[in-house]
Tab-separated table of N, CA and C and ligand atoms in Angstrom:
chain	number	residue	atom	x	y	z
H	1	UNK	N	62.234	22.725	0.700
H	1	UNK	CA	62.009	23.893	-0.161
H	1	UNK	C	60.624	23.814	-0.800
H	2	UNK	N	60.154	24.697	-0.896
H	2	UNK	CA	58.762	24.724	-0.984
H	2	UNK	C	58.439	24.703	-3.010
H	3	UNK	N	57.516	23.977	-3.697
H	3	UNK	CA	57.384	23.291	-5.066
H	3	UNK	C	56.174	23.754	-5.326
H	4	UNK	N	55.526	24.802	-5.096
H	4	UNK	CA	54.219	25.021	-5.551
H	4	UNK	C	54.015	25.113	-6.997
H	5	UNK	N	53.327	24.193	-7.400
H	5	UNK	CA	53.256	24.093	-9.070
H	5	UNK	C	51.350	24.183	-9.512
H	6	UNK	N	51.575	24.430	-10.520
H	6	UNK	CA	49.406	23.849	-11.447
H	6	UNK	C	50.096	23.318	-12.390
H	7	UNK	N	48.499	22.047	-12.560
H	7	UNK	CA	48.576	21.282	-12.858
H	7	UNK	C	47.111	21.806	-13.791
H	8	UNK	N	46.924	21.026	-14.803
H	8	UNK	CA	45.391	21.228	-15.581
H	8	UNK	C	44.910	19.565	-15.194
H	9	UNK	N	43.634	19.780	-14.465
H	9	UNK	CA	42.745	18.956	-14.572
H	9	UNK	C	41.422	18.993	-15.450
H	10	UNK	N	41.208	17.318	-15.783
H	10	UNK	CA	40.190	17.677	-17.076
H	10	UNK	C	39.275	16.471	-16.043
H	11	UNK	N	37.919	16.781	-15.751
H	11	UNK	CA	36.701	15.780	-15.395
H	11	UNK	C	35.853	15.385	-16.848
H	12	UNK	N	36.359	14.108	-17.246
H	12	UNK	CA	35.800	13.548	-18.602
H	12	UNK	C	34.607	13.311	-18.807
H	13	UNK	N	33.962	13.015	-19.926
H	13	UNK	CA	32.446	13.225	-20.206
H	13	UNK	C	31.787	11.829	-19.764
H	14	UNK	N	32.736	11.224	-19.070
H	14	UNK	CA	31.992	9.783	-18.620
H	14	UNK	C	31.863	10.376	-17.304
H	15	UNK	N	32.244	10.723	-16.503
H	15	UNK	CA	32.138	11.440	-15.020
H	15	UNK	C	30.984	12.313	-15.098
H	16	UNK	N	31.324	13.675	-15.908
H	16	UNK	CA	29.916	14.692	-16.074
H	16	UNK	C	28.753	14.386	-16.540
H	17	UNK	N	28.909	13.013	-17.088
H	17	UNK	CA	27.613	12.471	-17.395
H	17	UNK	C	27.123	11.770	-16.309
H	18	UNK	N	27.376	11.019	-15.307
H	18	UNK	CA	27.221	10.556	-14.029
H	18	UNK	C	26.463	11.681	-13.060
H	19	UNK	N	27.463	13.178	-13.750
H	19	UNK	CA	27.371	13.906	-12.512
H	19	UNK	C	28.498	13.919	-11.116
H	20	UNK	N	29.356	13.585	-11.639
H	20	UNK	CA	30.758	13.243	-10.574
H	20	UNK	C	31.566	14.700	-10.070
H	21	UNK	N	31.101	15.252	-10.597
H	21	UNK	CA	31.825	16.392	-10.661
H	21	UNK	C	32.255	17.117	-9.514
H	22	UNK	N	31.294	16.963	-8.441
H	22	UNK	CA	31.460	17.593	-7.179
H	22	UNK	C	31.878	16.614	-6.315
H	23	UNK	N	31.836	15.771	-6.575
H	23	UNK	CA	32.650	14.254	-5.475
H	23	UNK	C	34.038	14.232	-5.877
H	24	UNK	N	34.380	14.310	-7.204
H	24	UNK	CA	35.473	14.612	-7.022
H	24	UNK	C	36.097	15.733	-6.944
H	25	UNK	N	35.881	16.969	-6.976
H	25	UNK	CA	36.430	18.095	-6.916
H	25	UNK	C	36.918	18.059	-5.419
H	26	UNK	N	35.186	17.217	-4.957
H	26	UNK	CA	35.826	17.258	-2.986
H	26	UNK	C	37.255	16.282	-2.769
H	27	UNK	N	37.667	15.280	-3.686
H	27	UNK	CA	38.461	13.978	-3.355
H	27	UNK	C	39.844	15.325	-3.509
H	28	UNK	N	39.773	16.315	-4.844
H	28	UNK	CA	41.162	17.116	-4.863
H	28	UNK	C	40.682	17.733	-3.594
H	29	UNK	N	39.868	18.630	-2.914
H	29	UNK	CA	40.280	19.681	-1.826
H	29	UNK	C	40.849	19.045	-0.921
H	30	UNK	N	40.040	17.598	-0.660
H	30	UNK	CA	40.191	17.032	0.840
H	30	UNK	C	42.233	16.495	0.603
H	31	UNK	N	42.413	16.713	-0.638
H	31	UNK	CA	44.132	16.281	-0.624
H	31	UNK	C	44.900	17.395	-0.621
H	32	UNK	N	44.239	18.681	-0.240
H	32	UNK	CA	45.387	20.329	-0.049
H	32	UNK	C	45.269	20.810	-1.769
H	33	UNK	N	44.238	20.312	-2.906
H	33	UNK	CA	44.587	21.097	-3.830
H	33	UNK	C	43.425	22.076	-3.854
H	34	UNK	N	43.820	23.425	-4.205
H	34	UNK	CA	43.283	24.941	-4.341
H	34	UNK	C	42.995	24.461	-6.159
H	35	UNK	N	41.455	24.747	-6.155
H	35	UNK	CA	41.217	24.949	-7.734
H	35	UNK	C	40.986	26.273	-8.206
H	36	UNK	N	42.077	27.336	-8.623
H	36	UNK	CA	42.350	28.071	-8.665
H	36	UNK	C	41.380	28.465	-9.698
H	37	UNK	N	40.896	27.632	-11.282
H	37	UNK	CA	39.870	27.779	-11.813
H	37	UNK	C	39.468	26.607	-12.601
H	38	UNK	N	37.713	27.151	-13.006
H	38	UNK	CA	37.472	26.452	-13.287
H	38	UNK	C	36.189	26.045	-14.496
H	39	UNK	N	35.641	25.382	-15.465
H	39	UNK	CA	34.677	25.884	-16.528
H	39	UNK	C	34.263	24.710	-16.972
H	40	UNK	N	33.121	24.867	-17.547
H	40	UNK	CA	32.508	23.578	-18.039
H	40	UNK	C	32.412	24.026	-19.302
H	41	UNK	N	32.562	23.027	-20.288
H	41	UNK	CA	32.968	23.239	-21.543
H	41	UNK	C	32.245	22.207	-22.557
H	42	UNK	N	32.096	22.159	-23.735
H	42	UNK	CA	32.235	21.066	-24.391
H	42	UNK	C	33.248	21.620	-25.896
H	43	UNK	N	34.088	20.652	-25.918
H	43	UNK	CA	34.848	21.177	-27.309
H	43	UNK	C	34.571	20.194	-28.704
H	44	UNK	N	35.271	20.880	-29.452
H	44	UNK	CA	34.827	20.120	-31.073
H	44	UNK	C	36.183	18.571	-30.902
H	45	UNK	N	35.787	18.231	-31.966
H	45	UNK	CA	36.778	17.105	-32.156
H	45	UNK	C	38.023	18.015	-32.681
H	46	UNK	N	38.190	18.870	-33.513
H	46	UNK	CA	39.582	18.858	-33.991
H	46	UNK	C	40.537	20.283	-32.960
H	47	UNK	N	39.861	20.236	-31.710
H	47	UNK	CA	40.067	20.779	-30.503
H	47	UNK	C	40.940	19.704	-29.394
H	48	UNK	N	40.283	18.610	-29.390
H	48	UNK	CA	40.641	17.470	-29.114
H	48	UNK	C	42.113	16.502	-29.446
H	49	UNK	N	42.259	17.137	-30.956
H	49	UNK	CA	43.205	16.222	-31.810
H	49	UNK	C	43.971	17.151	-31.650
H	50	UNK	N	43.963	18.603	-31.259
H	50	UNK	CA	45.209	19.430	-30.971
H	50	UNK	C	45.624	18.897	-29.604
H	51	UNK	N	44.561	19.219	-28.379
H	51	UNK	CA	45.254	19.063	-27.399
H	51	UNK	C	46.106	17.315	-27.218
H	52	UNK	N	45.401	16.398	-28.179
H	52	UNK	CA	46.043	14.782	-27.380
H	52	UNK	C	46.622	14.705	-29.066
H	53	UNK	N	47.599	15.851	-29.728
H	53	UNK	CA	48.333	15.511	-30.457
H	53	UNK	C	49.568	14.880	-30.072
H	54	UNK	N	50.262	14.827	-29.185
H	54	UNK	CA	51.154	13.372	-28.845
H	54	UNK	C	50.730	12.275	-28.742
H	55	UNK	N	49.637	11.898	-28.756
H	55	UNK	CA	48.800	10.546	-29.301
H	55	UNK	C	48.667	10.545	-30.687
H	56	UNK	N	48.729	11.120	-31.166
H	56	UNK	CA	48.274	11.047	-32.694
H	56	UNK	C	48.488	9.811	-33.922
H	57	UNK	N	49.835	9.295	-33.483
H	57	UNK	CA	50.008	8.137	-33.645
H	57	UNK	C	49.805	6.560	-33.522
H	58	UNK	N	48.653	7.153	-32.057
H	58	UNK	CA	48.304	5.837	-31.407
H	58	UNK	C	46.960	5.184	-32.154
H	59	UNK	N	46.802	3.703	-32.034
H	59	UNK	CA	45.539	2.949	-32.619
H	59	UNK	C	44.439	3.806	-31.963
H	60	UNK	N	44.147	4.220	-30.753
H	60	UNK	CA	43.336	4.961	-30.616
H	60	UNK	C	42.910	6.165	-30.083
H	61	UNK	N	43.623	7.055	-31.104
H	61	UNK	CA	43.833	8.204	-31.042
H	61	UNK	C	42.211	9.015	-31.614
H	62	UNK	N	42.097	8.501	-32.653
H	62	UNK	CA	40.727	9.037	-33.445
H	62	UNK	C	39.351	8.185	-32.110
H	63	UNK	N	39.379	7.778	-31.365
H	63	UNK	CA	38.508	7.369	-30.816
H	63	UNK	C	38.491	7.979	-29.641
H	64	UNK	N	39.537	8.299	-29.059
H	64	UNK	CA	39.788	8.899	-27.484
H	64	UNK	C	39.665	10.578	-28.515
H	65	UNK	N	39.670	11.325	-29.323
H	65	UNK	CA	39.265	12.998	-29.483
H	65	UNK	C	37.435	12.746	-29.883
H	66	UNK	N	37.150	11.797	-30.336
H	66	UNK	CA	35.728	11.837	-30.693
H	66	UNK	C	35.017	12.105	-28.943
H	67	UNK	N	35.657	10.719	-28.299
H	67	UNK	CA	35.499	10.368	-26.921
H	67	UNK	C	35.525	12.200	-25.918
H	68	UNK	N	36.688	12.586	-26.088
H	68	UNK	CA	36.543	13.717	-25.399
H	68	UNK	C	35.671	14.913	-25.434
H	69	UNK	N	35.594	14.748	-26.943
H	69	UNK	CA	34.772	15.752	-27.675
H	69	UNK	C	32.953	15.595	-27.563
H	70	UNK	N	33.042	14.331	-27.275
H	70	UNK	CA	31.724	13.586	-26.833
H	70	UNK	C	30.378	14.479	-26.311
H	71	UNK	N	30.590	14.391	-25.231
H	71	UNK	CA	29.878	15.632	-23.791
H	71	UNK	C	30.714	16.676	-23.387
H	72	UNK	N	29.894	17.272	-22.553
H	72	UNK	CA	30.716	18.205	-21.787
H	72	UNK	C	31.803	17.915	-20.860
H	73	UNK	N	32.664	18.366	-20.678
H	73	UNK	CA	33.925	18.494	-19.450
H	73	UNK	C	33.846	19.640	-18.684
H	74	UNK	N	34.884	19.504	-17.455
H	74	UNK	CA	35.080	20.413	-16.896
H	74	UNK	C	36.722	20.501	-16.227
H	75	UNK	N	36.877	21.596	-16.759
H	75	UNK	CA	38.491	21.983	-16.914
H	75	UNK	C	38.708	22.792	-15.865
H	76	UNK	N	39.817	22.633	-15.307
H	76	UNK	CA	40.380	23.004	-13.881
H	76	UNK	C	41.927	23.255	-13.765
H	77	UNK	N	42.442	24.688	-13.034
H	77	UNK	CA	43.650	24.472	-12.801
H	77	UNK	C	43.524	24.424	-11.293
H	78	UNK	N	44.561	22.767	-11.330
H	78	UNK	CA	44.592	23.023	-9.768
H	78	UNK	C	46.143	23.284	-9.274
H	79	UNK	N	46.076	23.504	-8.029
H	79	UNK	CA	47.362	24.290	-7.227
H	79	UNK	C	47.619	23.262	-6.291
H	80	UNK	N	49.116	22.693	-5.590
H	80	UNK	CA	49.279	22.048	-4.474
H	80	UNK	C	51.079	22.479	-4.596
H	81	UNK	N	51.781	22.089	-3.672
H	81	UNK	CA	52.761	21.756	-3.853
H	81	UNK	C	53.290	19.751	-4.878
H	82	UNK	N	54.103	20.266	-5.600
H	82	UNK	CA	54.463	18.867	-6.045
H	82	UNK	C	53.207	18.547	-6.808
H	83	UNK	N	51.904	19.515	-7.586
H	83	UNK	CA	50.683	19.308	-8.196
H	83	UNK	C	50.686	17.697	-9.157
H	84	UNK	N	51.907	18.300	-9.710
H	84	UNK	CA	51.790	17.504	-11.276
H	84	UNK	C	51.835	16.177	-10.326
H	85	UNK	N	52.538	15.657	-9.802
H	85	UNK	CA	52.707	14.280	-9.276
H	85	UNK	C	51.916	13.915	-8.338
H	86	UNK	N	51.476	14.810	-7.452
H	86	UNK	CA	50.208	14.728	-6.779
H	86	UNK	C	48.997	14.552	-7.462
H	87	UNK	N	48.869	14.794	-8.537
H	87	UNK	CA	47.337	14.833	-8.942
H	87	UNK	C	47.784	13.689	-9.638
H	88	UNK	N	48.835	13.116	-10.335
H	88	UNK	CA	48.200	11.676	-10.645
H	88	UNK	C	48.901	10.429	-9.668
H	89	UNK	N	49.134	10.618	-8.798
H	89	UNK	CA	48.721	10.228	-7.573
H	89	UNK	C	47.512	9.717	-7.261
H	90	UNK	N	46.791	10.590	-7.161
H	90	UNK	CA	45.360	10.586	-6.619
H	90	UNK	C	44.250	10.347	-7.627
H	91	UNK	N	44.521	10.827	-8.901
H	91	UNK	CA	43.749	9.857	-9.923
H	91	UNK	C	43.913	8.132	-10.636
H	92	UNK	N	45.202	7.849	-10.128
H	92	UNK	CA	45.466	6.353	-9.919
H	92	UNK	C	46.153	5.862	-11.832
H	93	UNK	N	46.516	4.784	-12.217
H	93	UNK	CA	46.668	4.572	-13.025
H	93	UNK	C	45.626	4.585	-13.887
H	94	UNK	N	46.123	4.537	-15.473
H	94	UNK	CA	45.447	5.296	-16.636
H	94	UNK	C	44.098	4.179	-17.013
H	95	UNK	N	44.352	3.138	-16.732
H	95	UNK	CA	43.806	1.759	-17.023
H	95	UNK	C	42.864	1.583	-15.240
H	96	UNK	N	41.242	1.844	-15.281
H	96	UNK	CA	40.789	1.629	-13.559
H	96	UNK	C	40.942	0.189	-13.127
H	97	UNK	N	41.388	-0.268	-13.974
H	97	UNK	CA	41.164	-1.632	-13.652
H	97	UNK	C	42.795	-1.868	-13.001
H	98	UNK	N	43.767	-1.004	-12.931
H	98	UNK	CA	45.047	-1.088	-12.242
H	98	UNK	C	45.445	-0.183	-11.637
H	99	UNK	N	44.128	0.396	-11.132
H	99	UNK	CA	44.583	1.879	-10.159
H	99	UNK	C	44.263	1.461	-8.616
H	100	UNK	N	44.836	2.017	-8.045
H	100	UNK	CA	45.091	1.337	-6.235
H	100	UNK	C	44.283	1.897	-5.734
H	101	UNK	N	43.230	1.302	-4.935
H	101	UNK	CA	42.405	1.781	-4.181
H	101	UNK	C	42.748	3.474	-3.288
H	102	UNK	N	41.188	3.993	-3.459
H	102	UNK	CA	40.935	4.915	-3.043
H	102	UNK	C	41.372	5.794	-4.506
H	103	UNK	N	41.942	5.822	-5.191
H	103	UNK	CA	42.097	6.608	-6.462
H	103	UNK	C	40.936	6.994	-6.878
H	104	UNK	N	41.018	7.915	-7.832
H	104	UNK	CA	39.641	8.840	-8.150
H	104	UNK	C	39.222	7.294	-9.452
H	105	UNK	N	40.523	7.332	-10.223
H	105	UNK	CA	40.140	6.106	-11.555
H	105	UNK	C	39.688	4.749	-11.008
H	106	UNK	N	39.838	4.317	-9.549
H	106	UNK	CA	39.498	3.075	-9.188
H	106	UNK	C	37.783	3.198	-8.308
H	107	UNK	N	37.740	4.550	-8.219
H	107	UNK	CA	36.274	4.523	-7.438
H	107	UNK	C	35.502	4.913	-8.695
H	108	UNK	N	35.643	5.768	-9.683
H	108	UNK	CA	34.945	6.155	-10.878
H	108	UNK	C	35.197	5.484	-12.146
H	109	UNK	N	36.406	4.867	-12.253
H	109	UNK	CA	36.492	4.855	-13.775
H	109	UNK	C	35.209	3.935	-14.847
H	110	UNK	N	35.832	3.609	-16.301
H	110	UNK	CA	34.697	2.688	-16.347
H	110	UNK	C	35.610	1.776	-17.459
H	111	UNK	N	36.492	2.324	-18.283
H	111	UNK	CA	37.558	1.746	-18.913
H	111	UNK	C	38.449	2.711	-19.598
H	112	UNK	N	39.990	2.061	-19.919
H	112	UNK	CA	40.805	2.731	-20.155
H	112	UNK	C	40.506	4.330	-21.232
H	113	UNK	N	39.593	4.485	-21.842
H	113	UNK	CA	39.005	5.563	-22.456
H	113	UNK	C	38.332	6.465	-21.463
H	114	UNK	N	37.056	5.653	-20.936
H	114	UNK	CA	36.344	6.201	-19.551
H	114	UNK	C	36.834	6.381	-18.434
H	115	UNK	N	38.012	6.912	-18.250
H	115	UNK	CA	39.033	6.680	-17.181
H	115	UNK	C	38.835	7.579	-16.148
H	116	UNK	N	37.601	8.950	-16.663
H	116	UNK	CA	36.826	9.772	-15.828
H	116	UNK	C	37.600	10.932	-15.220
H	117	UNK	N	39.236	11.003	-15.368
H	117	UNK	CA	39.986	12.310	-15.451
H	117	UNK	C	41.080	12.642	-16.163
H	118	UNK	N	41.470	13.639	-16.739
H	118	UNK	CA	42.920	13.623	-17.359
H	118	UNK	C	43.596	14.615	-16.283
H	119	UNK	N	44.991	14.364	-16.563
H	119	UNK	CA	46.233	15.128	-15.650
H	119	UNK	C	46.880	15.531	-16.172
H	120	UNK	N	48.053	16.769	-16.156
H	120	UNK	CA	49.139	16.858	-17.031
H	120	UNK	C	50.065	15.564	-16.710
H	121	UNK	N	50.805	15.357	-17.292
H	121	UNK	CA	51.838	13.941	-16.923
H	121	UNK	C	53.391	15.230	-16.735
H	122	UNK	N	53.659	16.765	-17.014
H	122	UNK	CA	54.723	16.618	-16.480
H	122	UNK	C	54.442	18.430	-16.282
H	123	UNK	N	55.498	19.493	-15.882
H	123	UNK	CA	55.418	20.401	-15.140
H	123	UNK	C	55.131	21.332	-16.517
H	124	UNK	N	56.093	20.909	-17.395
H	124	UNK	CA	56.017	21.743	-18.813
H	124	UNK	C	54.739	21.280	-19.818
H	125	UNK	N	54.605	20.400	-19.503
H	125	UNK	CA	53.220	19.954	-20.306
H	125	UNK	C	51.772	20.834	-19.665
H	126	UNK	N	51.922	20.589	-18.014
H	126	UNK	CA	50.868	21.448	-17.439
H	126	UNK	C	50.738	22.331	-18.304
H	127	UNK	N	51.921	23.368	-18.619
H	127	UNK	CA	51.700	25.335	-18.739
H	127	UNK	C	51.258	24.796	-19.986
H	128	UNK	N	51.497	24.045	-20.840
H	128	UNK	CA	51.277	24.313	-22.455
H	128	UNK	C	49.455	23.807	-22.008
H	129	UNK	N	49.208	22.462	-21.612
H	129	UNK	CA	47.683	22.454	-21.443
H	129	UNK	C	46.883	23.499	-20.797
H	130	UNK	N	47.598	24.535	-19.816
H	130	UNK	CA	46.331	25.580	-18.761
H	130	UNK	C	46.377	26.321	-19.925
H	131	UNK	N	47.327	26.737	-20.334
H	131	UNK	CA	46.951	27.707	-21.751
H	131	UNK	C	46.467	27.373	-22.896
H	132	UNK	N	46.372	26.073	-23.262
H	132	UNK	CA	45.200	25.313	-23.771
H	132	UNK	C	43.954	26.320	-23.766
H	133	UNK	N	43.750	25.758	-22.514
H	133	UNK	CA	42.166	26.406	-22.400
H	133	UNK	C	42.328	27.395	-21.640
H	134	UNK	N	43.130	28.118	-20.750
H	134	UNK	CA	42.948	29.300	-20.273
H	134	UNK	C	43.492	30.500	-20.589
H	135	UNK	N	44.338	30.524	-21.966
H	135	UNK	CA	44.940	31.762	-22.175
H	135	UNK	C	44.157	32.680	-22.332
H	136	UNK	N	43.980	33.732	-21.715
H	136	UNK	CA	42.903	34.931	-22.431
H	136	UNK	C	43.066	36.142	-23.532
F	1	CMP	P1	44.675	10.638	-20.397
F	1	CMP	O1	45.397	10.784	-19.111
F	1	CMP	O2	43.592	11.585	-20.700
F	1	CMP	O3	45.738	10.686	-21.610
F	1	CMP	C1	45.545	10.024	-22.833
F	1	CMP	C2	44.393	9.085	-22.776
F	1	CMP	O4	44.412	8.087	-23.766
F	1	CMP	C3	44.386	8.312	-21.478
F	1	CMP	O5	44.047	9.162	-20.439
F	1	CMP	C4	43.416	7.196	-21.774
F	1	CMP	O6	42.073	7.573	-21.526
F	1	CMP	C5	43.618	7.014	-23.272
F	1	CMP	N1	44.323	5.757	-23.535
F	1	CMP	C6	45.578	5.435	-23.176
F	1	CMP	N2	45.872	4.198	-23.627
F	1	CMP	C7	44.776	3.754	-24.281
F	1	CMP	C8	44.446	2.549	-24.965
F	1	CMP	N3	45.339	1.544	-25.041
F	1	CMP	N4	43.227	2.425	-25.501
F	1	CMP	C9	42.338	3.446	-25.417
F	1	CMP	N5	42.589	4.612	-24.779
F	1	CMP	C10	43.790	4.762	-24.221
Protein backbone atom coordinates (compact mmCIF):
# COMPACT_ATOMS: atom_id res chain seq x y z
CA UNK A 1 0.00 0.00 0.00
CA UNK A 2 1.40 2.98 -1.03
CA UNK A 3 2.77 5.73 2.32
CA UNK A 4 3.50 8.85 0.61
CA UNK A 5 4.30 11.21 3.43
CA UNK A 6 6.67 15.05 3.90
CA UNK A 7 8.90 15.29 5.96
CA UNK A 8 10.64 18.99 6.86
CA UNK A 9 14.21 19.05 6.19
CA UNK A 10 16.47 21.66 7.78
CA UNK A 11 20.41 22.03 6.07
CA UNK A 12 22.18 23.56 9.32
CA UNK A 13 24.39 26.57 9.43
CA UNK A 14 27.46 24.33 9.73
CA UNK A 15 26.67 22.78 6.17
CA UNK A 16 25.57 26.34 4.51
CA UNK A 17 28.54 27.63 5.75
CA UNK A 18 30.70 24.95 3.94
CA UNK A 19 28.35 25.44 1.15
CA UNK A 20 26.89 21.76 1.29
CA UNK A 21 23.85 22.55 0.20
CA UNK A 22 23.71 21.20 -3.24
CA UNK A 23 25.65 17.87 -2.44
CA UNK A 24 23.30 17.15 -0.33
CA UNK A 25 20.11 18.05 -1.77
CA UNK A 26 21.71 15.65 -4.64
CA UNK A 27 22.34 12.68 -1.70
CA UNK A 28 18.03 13.29 -1.05
CA UNK A 29 17.16 13.16 -5.02
CA UNK A 30 19.56 10.38 -5.81
CA UNK A 31 17.31 8.39 -2.77
CA UNK A 32 13.58 9.06 -4.75
CA UNK A 33 12.98 12.25 -2.50
CA UNK A 34 10.92 15.15 -4.53
CA UNK A 35 11.78 18.57 -2.69
CA UNK A 36 8.59 19.82 -3.09
CA UNK A 37 9.98 23.22 -1.46
CA UNK A 38 12.32 25.08 -0.58
CA UNK A 39 14.10 28.61 1.13
CA UNK A 40 17.01 29.90 2.61
CA UNK A 41 16.45 31.59 5.68
CA UNK A 42 18.12 32.83 8.69
CA UNK A 43 15.89 32.98 11.91
CA UNK A 44 16.14 34.82 15.35
CA UNK A 45 16.93 32.86 18.45
CA UNK A 46 13.52 32.97 20.08
CA UNK A 47 12.29 31.38 16.61
CA UNK A 48 14.56 28.66 17.40
CA UNK A 49 13.40 28.09 21.10
CA UNK A 50 9.84 27.74 19.63
CA UNK A 51 10.60 25.35 17.06
CA UNK A 52 13.25 22.88 19.48
CA UNK A 53 10.75 23.62 22.39
CA UNK A 54 10.72 19.84 23.30
CA UNK A 55 14.29 20.36 24.15
CA UNK A 56 13.77 23.01 26.33
CA UNK A 57 14.64 21.15 29.19
CA UNK A 58 17.79 19.84 27.94
CA UNK A 59 21.56 21.06 29.24
CA UNK A 60 21.82 22.16 25.83
CA UNK A 61 19.03 23.58 24.74
CA UNK A 62 20.10 27.44 24.99
CA UNK A 63 23.18 26.50 22.92
CA UNK A 64 21.69 24.32 20.07
CA UNK A 65 18.72 27.75 19.38
CA UNK A 66 21.72 30.25 19.53
CA UNK A 67 23.51 27.42 17.24
CA UNK A 68 20.57 27.33 14.80
CA UNK A 69 19.90 30.79 14.86
CA UNK A 70 23.63 31.26 14.11
CA UNK A 71 23.77 31.52 10.02
CA UNK A 72 21.61 30.92 7.51
CA UNK A 73 19.63 27.54 6.79
CA UNK A 74 17.83 26.10 4.30
CA UNK A 75 14.42 24.62 4.85
CA UNK A 76 12.87 22.00 2.72
CA UNK A 77 9.79 19.89 2.42
CA UNK A 78 10.69 16.76 1.15
CA UNK A 79 8.30 13.98 -0.38
CA UNK A 80 9.10 10.04 -0.66
CA UNK A 81 7.12 7.27 0.35
CA UNK A 82 7.82 6.21 4.15
CA UNK A 83 9.66 10.17 4.14
CA UNK A 84 9.82 10.53 7.85
CA UNK A 85 11.89 7.24 8.26
CA UNK A 86 13.57 7.53 5.13
CA UNK A 87 15.06 10.76 5.65
CA UNK A 88 16.58 9.82 8.87
CA UNK A 89 17.75 6.94 7.41
CA UNK A 90 19.84 8.69 5.19
CA UNK A 91 20.95 11.43 7.50
CA UNK A 92 22.41 8.72 9.90
CA UNK A 93 22.48 9.04 13.67
CA UNK A 94 22.22 12.38 15.63
CA UNK A 95 25.86 12.07 17.06
CA UNK A 96 28.45 11.84 13.27
CA UNK A 97 30.60 10.17 15.11
CA UNK A 98 27.85 7.04 15.25
CA UNK A 99 26.27 7.41 11.98
CA UNK A 100 26.91 4.43 9.40
CA UNK A 101 28.65 5.11 6.54
CA UNK A 102 27.46 6.78 3.53
CA UNK A 103 24.95 8.90 5.79
CA UNK A 104 24.66 12.53 5.04
CA UNK A 105 25.86 13.06 9.23
CA UNK A 106 28.87 10.65 8.66
CA UNK A 107 30.17 12.32 5.33
CA UNK A 108 29.34 16.02 6.67
CA UNK A 109 28.86 16.21 10.17
CA UNK A 110 31.26 17.97 12.55
CA UNK A 111 29.70 17.26 16.12
CA UNK A 112 26.66 16.37 17.85
CA UNK A 113 25.41 20.23 17.53
CA UNK A 114 27.11 20.46 13.92
CA UNK A 115 25.34 17.49 12.89
CA UNK A 116 24.70 19.49 9.44
CA UNK A 117 20.80 18.36 9.11
CA UNK A 118 17.63 18.23 11.07
CA UNK A 119 14.58 15.72 10.28
CA UNK A 120 11.19 15.48 11.61
CA UNK A 121 11.59 12.34 14.03
CA UNK A 122 7.78 11.42 13.47
CA UNK A 123 4.72 11.87 10.81
CA UNK A 124 2.80 14.34 13.23
CA UNK A 125 5.74 16.25 14.19
CA UNK A 126 6.60 16.69 10.32
CA UNK A 127 2.99 18.71 9.71
CA UNK A 128 3.48 20.80 12.94
CA UNK A 129 7.37 21.66 11.69
CA UNK A 130 6.34 22.31 7.53
CA UNK A 131 3.92 24.71 9.03
CA UNK A 132 6.55 25.99 11.11
CA UNK A 133 7.93 27.61 8.33
CA UNK A 134 5.59 27.11 5.54
CA UNK A 135 2.18 28.11 6.56
CA UNK A 136 1.14 31.02 4.39
P1 LIG B 1 18.23 17.61 15.60
O1 LIG B 1 17.84 16.42 14.80
O2 LIG B 1 18.20 18.92 14.94
O3 LIG B 1 17.32 17.69 16.92
C1 LIG B 1 17.76 18.26 18.13
C2 LIG B 1 19.22 18.54 18.11
O4 LIG B 1 19.80 18.69 19.38
C3 LIG B 1 19.98 17.40 17.48
O5 LIG B 1 19.73 17.37 16.12
C4 LIG B 1 21.40 17.70 17.89
O6 LIG B 1 22.04 18.59 16.99
C5 LIG B 1 21.19 18.41 19.22
N1 LIG B 1 21.61 17.55 20.33
C6 LIG B 1 21.08 16.37 20.69
N2 LIG B 1 21.73 15.89 21.77
C7 LIG B 1 22.69 16.80 22.08
C8 LIG B 1 23.69 16.89 23.08
N3 LIG B 1 23.84 15.90 23.98
N4 LIG B 1 24.51 17.95 23.09
C9 LIG B 1 24.35 18.93 22.17
N5 LIG B 1 23.42 18.91 21.19
C10 LIG B 1 22.60 17.86 21.15
Amino acid sequence: MSNLQQTLSIIKPDAVERSLENEIKEMFKSKGFSILKEKKIQIEKFEAEKFYKVHETKAFYNDLCAYLSSGPILVMVLEKENAVLENRKLMGATNPKDAENGTIREKYGISIEKNSVHGSDSVENAKIEIDFFFKD
